[in-house]
PDB file of C-alpha atoms and ligand atoms in Angstrom:
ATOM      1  CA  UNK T 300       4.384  22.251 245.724  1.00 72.00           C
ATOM      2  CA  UNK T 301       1.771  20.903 248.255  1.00 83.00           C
ATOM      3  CA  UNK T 302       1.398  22.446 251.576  1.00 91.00           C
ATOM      4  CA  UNK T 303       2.694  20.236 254.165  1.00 90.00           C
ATOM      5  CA  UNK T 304       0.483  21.168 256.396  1.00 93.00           C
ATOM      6  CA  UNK T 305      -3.070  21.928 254.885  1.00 95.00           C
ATOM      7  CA  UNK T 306      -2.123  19.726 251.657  1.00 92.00           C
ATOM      8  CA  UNK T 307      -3.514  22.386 249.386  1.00 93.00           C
ATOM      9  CA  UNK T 308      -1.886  21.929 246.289  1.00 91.00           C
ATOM     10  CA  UNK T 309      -0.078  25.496 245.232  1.00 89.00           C
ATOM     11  CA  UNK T 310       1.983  27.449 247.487  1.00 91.00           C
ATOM     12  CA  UNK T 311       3.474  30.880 246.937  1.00 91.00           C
ATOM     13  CA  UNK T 312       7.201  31.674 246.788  1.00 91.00           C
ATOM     14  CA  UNK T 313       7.900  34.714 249.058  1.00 92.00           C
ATOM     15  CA  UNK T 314      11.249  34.494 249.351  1.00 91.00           C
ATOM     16  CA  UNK T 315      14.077  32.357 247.783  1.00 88.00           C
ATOM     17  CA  UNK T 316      18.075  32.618 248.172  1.00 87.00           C
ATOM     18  CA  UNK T 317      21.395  30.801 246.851  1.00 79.00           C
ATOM     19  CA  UNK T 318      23.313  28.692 249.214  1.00 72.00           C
ATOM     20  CA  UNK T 319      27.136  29.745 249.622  1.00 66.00           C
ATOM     21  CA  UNK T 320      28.019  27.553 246.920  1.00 59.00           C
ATOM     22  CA  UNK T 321      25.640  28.189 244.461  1.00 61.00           C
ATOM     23  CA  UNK T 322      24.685  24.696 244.387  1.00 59.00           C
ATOM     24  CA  UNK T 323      21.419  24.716 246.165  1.00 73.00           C
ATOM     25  CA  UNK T 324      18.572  27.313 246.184  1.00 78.00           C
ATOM     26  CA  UNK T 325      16.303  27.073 249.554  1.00 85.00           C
ATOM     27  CA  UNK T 326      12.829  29.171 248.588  1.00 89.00           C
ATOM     28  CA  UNK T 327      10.410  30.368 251.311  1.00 93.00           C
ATOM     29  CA  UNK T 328       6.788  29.370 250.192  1.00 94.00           C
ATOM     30  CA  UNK T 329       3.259  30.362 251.678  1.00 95.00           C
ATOM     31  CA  UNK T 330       0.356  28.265 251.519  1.00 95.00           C
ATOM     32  CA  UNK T 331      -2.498  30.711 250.256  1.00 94.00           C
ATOM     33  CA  UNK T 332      -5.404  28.430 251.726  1.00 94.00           C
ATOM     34  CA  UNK T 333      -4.041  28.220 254.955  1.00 96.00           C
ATOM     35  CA  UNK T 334      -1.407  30.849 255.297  1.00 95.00           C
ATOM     36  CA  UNK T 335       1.405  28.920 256.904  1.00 95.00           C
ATOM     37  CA  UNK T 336       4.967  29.104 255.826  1.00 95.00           C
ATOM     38  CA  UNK T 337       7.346  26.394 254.911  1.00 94.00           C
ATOM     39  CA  UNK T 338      10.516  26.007 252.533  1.00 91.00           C
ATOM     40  CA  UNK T 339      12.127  23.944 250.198  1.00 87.00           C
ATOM     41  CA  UNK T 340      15.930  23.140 249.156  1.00 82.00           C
ATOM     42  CA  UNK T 341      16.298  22.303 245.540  1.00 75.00           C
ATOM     43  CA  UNK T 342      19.850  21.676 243.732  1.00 67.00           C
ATOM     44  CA  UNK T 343      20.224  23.963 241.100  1.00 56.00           C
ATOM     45  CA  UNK T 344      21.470  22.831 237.812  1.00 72.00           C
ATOM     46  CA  UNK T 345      21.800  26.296 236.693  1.00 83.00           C
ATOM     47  CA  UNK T 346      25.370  27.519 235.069  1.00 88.00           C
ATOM     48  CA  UNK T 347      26.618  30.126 233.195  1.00 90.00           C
ATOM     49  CA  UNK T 348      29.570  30.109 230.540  1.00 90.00           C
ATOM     50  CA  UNK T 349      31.176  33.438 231.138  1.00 87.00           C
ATOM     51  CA  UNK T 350      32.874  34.989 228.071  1.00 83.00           C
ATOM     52  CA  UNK T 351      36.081  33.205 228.884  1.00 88.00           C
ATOM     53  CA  UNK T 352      34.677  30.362 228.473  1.00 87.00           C
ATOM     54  CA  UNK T 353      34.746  29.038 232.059  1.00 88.00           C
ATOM     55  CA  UNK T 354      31.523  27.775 233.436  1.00 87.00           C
ATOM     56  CA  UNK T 355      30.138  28.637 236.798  1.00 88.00           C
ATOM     57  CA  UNK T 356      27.275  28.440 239.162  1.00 86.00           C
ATOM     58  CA  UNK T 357      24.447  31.062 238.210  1.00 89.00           C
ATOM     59  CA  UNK T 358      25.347  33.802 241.149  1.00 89.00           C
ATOM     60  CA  UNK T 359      22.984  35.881 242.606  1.00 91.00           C
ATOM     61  CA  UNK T 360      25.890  37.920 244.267  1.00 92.00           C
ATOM     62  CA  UNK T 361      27.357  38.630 241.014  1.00 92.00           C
ATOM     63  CA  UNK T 362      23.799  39.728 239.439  1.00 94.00           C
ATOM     64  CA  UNK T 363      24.004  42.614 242.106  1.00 96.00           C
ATOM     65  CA  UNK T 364      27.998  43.432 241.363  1.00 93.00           C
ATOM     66  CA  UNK T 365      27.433  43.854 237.949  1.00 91.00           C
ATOM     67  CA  UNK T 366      24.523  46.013 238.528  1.00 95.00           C
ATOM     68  CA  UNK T 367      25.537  47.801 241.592  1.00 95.00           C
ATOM     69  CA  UNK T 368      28.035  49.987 239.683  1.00 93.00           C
ATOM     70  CA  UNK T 369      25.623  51.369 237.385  1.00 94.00           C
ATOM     71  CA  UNK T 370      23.491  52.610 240.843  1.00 96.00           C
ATOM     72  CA  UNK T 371      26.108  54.050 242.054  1.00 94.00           C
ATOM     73  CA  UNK T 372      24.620  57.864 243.125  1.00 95.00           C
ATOM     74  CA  UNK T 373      20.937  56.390 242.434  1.00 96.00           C
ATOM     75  CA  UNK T 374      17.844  55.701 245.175  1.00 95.00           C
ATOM     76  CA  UNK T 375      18.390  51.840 244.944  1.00 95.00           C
ATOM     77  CA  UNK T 376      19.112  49.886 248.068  1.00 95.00           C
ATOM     78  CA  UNK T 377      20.521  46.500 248.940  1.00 95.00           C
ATOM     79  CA  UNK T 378      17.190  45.273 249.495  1.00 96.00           C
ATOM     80  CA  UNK T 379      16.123  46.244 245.815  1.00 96.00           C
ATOM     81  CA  UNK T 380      19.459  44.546 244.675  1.00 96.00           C
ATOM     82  CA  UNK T 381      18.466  41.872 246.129  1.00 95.00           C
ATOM     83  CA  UNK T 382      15.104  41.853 244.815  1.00 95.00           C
ATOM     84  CA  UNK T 383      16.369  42.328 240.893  1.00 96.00           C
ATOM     85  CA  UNK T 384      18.785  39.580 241.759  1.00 95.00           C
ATOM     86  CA  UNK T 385      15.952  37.493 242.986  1.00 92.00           C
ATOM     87  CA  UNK T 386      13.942  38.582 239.711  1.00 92.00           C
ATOM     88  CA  UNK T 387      16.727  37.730 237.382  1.00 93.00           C
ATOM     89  CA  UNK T 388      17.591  34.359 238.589  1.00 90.00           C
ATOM     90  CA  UNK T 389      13.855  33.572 238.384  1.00 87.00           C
ATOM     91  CA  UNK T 390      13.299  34.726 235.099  1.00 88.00           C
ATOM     92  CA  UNK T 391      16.283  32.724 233.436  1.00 88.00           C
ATOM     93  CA  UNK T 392      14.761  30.051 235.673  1.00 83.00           C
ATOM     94  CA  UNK T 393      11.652  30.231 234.327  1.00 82.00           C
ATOM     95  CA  UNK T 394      12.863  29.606 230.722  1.00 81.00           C
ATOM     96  CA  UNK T 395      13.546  26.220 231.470  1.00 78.00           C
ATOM     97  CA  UNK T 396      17.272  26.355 230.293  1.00 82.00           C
ATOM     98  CA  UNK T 397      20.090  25.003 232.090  1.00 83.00           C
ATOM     99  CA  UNK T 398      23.044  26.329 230.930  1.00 87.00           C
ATOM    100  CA  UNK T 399      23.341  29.949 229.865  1.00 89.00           C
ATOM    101  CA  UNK T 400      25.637  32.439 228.301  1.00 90.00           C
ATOM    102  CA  UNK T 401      26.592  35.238 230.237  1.00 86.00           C
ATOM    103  CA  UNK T 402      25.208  37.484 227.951  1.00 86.00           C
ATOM    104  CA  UNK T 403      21.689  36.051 228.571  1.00 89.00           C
ATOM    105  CA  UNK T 404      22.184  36.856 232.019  1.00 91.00           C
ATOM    106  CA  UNK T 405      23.042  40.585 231.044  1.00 91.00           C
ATOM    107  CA  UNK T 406      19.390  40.212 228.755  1.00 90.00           C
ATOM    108  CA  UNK T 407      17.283  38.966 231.821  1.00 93.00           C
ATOM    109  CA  UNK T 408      19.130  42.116 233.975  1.00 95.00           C
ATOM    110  CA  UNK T 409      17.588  44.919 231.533  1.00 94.00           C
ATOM    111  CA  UNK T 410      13.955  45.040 231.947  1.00 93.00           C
ATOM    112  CA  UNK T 411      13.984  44.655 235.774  1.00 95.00           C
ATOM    113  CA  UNK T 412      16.741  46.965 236.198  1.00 96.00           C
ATOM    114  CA  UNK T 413      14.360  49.645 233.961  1.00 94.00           C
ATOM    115  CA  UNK T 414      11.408  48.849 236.165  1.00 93.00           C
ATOM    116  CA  UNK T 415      14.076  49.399 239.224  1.00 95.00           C
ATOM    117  CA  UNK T 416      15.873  53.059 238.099  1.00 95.00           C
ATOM    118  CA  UNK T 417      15.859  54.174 234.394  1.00 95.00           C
ATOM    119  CA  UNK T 418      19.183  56.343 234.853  1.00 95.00           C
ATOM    120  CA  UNK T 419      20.911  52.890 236.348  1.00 96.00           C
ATOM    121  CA  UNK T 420      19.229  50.847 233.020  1.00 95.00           C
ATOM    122  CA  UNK T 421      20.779  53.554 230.818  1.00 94.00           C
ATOM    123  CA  UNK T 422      24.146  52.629 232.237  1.00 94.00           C
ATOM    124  CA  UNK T 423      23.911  49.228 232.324  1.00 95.00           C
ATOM    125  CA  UNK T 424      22.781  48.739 229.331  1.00 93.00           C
ATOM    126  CA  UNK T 425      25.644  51.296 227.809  1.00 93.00           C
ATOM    127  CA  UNK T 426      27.983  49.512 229.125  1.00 89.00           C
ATOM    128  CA  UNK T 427      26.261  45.758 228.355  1.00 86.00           C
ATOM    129  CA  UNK T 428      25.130  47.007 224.517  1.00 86.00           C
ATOM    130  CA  UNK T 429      28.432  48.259 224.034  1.00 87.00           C
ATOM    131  CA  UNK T 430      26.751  52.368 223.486  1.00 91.00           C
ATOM    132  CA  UNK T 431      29.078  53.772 220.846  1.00 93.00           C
ATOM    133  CA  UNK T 432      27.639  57.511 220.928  1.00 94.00           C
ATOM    134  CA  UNK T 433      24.867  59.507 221.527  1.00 94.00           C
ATOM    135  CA  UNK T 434      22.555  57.960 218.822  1.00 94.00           C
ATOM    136  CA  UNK T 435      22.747  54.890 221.031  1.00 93.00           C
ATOM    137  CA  UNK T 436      21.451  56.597 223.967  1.00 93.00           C
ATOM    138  CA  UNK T 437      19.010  58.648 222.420  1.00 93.00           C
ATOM    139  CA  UNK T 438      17.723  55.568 220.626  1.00 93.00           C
ATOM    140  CA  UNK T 439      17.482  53.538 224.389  1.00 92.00           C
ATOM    141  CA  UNK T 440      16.028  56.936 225.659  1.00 93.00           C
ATOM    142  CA  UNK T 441      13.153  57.089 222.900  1.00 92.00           C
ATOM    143  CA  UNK T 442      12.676  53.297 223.747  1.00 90.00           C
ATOM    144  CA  UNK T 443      11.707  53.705 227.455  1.00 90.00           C
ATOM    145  CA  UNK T 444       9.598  56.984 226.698  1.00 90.00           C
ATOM    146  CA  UNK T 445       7.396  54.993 223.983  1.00 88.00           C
ATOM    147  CA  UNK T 446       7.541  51.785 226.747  1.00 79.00           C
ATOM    148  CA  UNK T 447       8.615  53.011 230.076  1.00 69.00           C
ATOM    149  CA  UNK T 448       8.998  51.060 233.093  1.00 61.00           C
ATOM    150  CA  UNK T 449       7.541  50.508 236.076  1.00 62.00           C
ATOM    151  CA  UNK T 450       9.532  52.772 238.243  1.00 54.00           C
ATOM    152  CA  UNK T 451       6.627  55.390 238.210  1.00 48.00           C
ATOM    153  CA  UNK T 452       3.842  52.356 240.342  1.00 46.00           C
ATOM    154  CA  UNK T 453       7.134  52.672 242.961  1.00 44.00           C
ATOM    155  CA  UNK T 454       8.262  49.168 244.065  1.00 42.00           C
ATOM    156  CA  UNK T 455       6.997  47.477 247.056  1.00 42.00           C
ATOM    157  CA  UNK T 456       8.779  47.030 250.413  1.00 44.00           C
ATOM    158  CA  UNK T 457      10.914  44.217 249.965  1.00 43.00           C
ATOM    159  CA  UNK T 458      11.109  41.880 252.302  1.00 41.00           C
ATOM    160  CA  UNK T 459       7.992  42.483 253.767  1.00 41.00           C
ATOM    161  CA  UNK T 460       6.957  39.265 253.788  1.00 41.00           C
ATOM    162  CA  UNK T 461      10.036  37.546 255.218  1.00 39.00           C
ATOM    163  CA  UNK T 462       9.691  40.034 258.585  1.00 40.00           C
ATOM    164  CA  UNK T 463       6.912  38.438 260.718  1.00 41.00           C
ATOM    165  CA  UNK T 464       8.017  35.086 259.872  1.00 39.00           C
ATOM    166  CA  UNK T 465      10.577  32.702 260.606  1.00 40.00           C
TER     167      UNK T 465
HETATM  168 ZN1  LIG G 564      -1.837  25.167 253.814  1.00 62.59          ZN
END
């Protein structure tokens, strides 16, 4: 994406949200060169096929439902919600796929929710990977202590660079 304004030819996304119907997805960009901010509507063509079958809008809203239970009782705001939403929808985005179970939604979820709040990833993903017993979450806790996340660099502000702006 050019910059309108300087016509250098990258821009940075800094912030990027779902229209009320899901159709369209409006993204805040920076220019790096000259700093300015613009943004940019683009129709999404992004759908899910929920398990019964009915196909919907990808749903950045229902990213952060289906999370926010398993935060309940943990230090995770809104604004990091938001930010894993934002995360998810950008890394199913990324794969170039249009149309996705909603299991591969529930994949995308995991590792950002384990950078976001380990305890929160060990409920989500007991509830997502179906945990049968103790094995199961002895075998997810063994997993983040050979690979853990990113929760100990502690997340940056989010938002931040939406607040001078606009
Ligand atoms: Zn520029």
């Amino acid at each position: 994406m050019h910059c309108p304004f300087c016509r250098h030819p990258d821009s940075r996304v800094i912030d990027s949200r779902t229209s009320d119907d899901g159709l369209a997805i409006r993204r805040r960009r920076q220019c790096p060169e000259c700093g300015r901010r613009f943004s940019t509507t683009e129709t999404a063509s992004l759908t899910v096929i929920k398990r019964s079958g009915v196909v919907e809008p990808f749903s950045r809203e229902k990213v952060v439902s289906g999370v926010r239970k398993a935060c309940q009782g943990r230090p995770v705001t809104d604004a990091d919600l938001a930010l894993l939403a934002q995360q998810v929808e950008e890394s199913v985005r990324s794969t170039g796929v249009a149309q996705l179970d909603a299991n591969d939604i529930g994949l995308a979820i995991l590792p950002h929710l384990r950078d976001l709040d380990e305890i929160a990833y060990l409920r989500f993903a007991s509830v997502y990977q179906a945990f049968e017993n103790l094995a199961d979450f002895e075998g997810a806790i063994a997993e983040l202590r050979t690979h853990p996340g990113a929760a100990s660099q502690g997340s940056a502000p989010a938002g931040a660079g939406g607040r001078s702006g606009a």
